[in-house]
PDB file of C-alpha atoms in Angstrom:
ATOM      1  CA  UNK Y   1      13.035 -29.558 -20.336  1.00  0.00           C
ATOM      2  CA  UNK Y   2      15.015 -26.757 -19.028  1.00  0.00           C
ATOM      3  CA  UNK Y   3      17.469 -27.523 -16.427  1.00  0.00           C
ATOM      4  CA  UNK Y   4      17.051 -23.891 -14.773  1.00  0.00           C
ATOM      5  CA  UNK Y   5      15.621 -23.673 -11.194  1.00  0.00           C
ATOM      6  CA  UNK Y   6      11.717 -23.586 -10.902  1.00  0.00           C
ATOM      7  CA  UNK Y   7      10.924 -19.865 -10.414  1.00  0.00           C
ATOM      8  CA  UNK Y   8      13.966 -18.420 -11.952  1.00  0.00           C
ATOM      9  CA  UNK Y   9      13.790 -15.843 -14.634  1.00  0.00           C
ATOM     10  CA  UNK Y  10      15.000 -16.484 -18.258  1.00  0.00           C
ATOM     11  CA  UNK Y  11      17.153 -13.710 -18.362  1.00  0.00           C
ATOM     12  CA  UNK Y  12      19.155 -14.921 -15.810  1.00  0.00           C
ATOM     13  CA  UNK Y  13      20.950 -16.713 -18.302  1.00  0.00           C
ATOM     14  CA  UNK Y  14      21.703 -13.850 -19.830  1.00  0.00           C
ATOM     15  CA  UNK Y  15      22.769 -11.614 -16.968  1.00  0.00           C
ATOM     16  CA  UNK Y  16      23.424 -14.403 -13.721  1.00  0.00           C
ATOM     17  CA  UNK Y  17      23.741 -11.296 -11.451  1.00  0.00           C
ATOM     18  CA  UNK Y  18      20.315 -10.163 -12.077  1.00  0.00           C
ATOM     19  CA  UNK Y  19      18.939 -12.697  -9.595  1.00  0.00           C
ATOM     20  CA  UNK Y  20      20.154 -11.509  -6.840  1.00  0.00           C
ATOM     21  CA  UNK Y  21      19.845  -7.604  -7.594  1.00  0.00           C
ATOM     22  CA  UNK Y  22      17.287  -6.297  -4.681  1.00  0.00           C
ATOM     23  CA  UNK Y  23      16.751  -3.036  -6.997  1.00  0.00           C
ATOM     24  CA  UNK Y  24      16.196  -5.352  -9.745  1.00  0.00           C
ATOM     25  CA  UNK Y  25      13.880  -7.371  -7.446  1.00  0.00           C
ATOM     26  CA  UNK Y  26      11.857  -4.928  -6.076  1.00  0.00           C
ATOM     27  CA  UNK Y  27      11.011  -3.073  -9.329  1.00  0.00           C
ATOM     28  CA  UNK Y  28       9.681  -6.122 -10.899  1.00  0.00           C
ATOM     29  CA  UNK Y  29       7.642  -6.579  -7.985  1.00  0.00           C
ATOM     30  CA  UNK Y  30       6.489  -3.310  -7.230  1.00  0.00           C
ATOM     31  CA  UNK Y  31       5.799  -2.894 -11.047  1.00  0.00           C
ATOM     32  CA  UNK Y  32       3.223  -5.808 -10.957  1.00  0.00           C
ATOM     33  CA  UNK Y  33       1.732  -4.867  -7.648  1.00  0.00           C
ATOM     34  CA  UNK Y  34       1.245  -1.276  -8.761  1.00  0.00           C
ATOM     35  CA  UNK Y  35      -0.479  -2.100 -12.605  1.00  0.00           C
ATOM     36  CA  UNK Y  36      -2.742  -4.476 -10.330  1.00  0.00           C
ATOM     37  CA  UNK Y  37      -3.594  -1.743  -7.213  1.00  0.00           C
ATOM     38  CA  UNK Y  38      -4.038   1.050 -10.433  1.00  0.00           C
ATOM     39  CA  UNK Y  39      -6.320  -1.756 -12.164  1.00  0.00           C
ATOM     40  CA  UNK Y  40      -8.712  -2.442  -9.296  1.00  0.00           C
ATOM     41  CA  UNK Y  41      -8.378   1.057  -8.213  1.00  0.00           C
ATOM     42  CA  UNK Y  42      -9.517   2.603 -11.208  1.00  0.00           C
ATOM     43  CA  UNK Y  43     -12.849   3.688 -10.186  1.00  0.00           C
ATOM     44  CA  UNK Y  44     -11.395   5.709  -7.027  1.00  0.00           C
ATOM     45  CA  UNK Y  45      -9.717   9.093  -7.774  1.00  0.00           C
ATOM     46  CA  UNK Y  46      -6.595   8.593  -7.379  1.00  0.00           C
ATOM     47  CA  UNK Y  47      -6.331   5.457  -7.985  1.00  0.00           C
ATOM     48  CA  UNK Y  48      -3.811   3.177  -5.839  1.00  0.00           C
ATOM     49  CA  UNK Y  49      -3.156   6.555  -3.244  1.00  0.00           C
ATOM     50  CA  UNK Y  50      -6.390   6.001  -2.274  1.00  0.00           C
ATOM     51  CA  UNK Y  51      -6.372   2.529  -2.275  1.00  0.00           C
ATOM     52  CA  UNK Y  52      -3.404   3.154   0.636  1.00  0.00           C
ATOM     53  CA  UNK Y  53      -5.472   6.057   2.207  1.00  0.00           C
ATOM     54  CA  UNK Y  54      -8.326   3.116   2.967  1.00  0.00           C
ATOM     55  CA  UNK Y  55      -5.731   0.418   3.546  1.00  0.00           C
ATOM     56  CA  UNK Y  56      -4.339   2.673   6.094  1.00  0.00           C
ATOM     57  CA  UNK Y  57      -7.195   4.002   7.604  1.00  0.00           C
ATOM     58  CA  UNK Y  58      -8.788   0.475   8.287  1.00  0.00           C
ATOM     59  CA  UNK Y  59      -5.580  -0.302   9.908  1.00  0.00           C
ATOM     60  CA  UNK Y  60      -6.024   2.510  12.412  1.00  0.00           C
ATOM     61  CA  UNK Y  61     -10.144   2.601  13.254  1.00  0.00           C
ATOM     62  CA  UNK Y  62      -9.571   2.224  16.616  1.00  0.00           C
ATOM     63  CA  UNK Y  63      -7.268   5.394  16.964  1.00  0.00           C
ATOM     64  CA  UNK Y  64      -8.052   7.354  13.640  1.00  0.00           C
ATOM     65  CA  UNK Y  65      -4.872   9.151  12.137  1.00  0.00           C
ATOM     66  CA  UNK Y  66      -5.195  12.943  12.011  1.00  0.00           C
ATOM     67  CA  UNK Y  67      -4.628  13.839   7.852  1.00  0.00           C
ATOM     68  CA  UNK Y  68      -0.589  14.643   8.606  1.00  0.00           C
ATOM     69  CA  UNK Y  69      -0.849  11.724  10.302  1.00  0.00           C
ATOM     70  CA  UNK Y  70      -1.801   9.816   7.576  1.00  0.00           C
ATOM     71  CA  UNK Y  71       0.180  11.441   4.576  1.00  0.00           C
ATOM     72  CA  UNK Y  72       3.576  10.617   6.824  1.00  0.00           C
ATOM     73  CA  UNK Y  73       1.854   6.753   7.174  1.00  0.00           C
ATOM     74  CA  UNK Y  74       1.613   6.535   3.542  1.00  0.00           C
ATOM     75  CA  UNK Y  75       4.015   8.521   2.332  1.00  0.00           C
ATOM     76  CA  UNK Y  76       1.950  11.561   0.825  1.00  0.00           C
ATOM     77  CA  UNK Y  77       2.905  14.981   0.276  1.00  0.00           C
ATOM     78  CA  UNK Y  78       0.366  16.779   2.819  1.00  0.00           C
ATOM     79  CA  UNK Y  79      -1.209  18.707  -0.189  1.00  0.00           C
ATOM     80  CA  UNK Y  80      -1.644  16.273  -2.493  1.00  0.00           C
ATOM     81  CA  UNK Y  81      -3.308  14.254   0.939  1.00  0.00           C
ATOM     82  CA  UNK Y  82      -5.812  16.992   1.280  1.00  0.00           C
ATOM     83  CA  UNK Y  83      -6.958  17.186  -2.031  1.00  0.00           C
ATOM     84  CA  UNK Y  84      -7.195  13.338  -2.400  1.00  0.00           C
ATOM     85  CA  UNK Y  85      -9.206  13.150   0.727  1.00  0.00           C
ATOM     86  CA  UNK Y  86     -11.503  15.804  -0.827  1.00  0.00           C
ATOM     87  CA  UNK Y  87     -12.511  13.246  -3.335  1.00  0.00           C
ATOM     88  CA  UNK Y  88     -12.999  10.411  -1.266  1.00  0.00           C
ATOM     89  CA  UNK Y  89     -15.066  12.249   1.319  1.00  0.00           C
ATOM     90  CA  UNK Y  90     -17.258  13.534  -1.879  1.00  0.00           C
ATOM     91  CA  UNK Y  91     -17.649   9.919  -2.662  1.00  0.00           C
ATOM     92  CA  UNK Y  92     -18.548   8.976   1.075  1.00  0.00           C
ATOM     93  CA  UNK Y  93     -15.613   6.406   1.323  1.00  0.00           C
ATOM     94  CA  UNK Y  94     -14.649   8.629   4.555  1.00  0.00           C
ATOM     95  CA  UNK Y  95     -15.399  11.367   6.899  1.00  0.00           C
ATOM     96  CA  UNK Y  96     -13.038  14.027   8.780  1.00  0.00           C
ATOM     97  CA  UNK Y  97     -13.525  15.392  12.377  1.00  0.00           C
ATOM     98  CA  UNK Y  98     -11.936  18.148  14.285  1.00  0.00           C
ATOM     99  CA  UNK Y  99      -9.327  16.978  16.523  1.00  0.00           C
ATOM    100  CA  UNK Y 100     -11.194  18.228  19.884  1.00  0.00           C
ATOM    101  CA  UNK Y 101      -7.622  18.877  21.361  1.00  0.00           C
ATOM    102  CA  UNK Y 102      -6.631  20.608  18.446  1.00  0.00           C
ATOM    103  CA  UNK Y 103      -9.461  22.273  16.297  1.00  0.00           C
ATOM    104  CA  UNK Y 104      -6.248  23.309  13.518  1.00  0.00           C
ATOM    105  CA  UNK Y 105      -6.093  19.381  13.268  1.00  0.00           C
ATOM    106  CA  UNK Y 106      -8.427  16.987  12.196  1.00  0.00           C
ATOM    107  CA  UNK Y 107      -9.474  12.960  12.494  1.00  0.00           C
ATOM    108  CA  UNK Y 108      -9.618  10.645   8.984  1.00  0.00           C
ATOM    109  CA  UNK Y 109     -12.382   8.175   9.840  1.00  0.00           C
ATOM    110  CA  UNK Y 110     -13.088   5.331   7.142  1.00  0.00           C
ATOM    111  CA  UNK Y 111     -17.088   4.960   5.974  1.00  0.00           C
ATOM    112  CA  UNK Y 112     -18.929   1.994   5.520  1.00  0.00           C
ATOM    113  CA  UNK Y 113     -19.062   2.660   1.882  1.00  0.00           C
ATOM    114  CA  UNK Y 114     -15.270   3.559   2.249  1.00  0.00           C
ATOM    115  CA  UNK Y 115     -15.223  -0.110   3.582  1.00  0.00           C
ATOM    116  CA  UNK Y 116     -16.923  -1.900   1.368  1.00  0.00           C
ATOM    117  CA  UNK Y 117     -14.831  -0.500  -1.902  1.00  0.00           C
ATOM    118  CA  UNK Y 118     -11.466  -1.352   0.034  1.00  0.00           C
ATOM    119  CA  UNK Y 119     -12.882  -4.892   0.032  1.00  0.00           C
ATOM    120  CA  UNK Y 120     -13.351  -4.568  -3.080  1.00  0.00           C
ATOM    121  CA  UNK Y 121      -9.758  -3.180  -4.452  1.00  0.00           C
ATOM    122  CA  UNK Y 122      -8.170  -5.228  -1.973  1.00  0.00           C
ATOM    123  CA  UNK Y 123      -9.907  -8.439  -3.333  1.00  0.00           C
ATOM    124  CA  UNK Y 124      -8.504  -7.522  -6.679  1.00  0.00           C
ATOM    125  CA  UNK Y 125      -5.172  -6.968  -5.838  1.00  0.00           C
ATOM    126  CA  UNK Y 126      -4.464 -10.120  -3.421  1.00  0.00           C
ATOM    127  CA  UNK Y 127      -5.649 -12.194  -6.510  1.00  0.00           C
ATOM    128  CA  UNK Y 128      -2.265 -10.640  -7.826  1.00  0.00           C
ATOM    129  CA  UNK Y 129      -0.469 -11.208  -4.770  1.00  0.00           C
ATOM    130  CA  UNK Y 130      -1.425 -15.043  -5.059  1.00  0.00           C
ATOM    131  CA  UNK Y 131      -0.327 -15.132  -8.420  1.00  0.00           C
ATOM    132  CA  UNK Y 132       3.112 -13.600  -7.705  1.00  0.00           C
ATOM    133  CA  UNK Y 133       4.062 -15.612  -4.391  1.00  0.00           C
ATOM    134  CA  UNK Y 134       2.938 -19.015  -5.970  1.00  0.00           C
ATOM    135  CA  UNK Y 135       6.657 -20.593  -6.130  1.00  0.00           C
ATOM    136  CA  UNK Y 136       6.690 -20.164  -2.044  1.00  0.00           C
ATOM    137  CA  UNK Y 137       5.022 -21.825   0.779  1.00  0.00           C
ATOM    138  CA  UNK Y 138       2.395 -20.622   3.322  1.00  0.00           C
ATOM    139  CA  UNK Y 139       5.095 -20.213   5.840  1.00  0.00           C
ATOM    140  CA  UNK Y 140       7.539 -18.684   3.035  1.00  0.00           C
ATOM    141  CA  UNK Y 141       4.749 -16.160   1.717  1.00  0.00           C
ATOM    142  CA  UNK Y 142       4.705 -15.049   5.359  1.00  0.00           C
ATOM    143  CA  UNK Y 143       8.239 -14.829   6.241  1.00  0.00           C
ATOM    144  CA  UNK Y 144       8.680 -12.954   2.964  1.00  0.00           C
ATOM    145  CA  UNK Y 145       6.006 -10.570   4.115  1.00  0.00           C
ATOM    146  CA  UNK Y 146       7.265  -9.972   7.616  1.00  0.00           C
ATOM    147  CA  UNK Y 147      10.686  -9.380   6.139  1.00  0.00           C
ATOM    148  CA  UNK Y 148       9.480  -6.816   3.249  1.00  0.00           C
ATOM    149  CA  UNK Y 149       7.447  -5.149   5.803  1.00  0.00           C
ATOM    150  CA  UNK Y 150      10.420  -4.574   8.689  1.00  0.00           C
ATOM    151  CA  UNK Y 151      12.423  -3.542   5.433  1.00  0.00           C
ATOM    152  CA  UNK Y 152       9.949  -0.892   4.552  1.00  0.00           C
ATOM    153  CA  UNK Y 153       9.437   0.712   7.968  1.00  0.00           C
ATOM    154  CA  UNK Y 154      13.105   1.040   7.949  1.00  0.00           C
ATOM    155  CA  UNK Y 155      13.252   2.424   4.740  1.00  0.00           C
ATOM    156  CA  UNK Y 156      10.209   4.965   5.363  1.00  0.00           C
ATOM    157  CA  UNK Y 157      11.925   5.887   8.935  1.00  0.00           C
ATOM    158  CA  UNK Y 158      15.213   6.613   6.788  1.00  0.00           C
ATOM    159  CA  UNK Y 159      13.300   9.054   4.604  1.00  0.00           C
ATOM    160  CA  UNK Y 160      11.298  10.360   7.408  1.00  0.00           C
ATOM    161  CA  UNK Y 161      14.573  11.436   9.180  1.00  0.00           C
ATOM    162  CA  UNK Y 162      15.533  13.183   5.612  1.00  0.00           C
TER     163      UNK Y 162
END
């Protein structure tokens, strides 16, 4: 039986620093979450952007984001935001509405439909989020998510102010 930690990789053996590298860390990570959001998000165009566009917009039903709103929330070029929000609108999955203050501007709202495929995706890809945070506790799993998430918004306010 190997004497290495539960949880630890074997390469760690072979490079001890590796553990502890956060760029190390969070491209293993992000690697796994993104093959699992593309997987489940196959069937959307655009794949795991869209799976963010709905993630974002069912965060923000009560107060829907404008669409420069919402590229800046996920971190989309405005253009490419457009054009992806073509697509999903063509599919149903959401609806836009002129800003009535600003008729240049106008309101993402999420669908039903748009909804009920989010479940869907999001279903998926939590199955891979279990799998991954399986060597930490309830209370771990959500001190690990708080923490990733205050690191993020600093990180996107960092490239926001770029």
């Amino acid at each position: 039986m190997s004497s290495e930690p539960r949880g630890r990789a074997s390469s760690s053996a072979e490079c001890p620093d590796l553990d502890n590298d956060l760029v190390w860390a969070i491209r293993i990570i992000s690697g796994a979450l993104r093959r699992s959001a593309a997987e489940a998000a196959e069937a959307l165009p655009g794949g795991s952007r869209a799976y963010l566009v709905l993630m974002a917009l069912a965060a923000t039903e009560e107060k829907p984001p404008t669409q420069l709103e919402l590229a800046g929330r996920v971190g989309l070029d405005r253009t490419v935001m457009t054009y992806l929000l073509d697509d999903l609108e063509g599919l149903g999955l959401l609806t836009r509405r002129p800003n009535p203050r600003d008729r240049r501007a106008r309101h993402v709202i999420l669908t039903d439909e748009g909804r009920a495929q989010l479940q869907r995706v999001r279903t998926d890809v939590a199955a891979t989020e279990s799998q991954l945070l399986a060597e930490l506790s309830e209370e771990d799993r959500g001190q690990f998510r708080d923490l990733l998430a205050r690191v993020a918004l600093t990180a996107q306010r960092g490239a926001l102010a770029e």
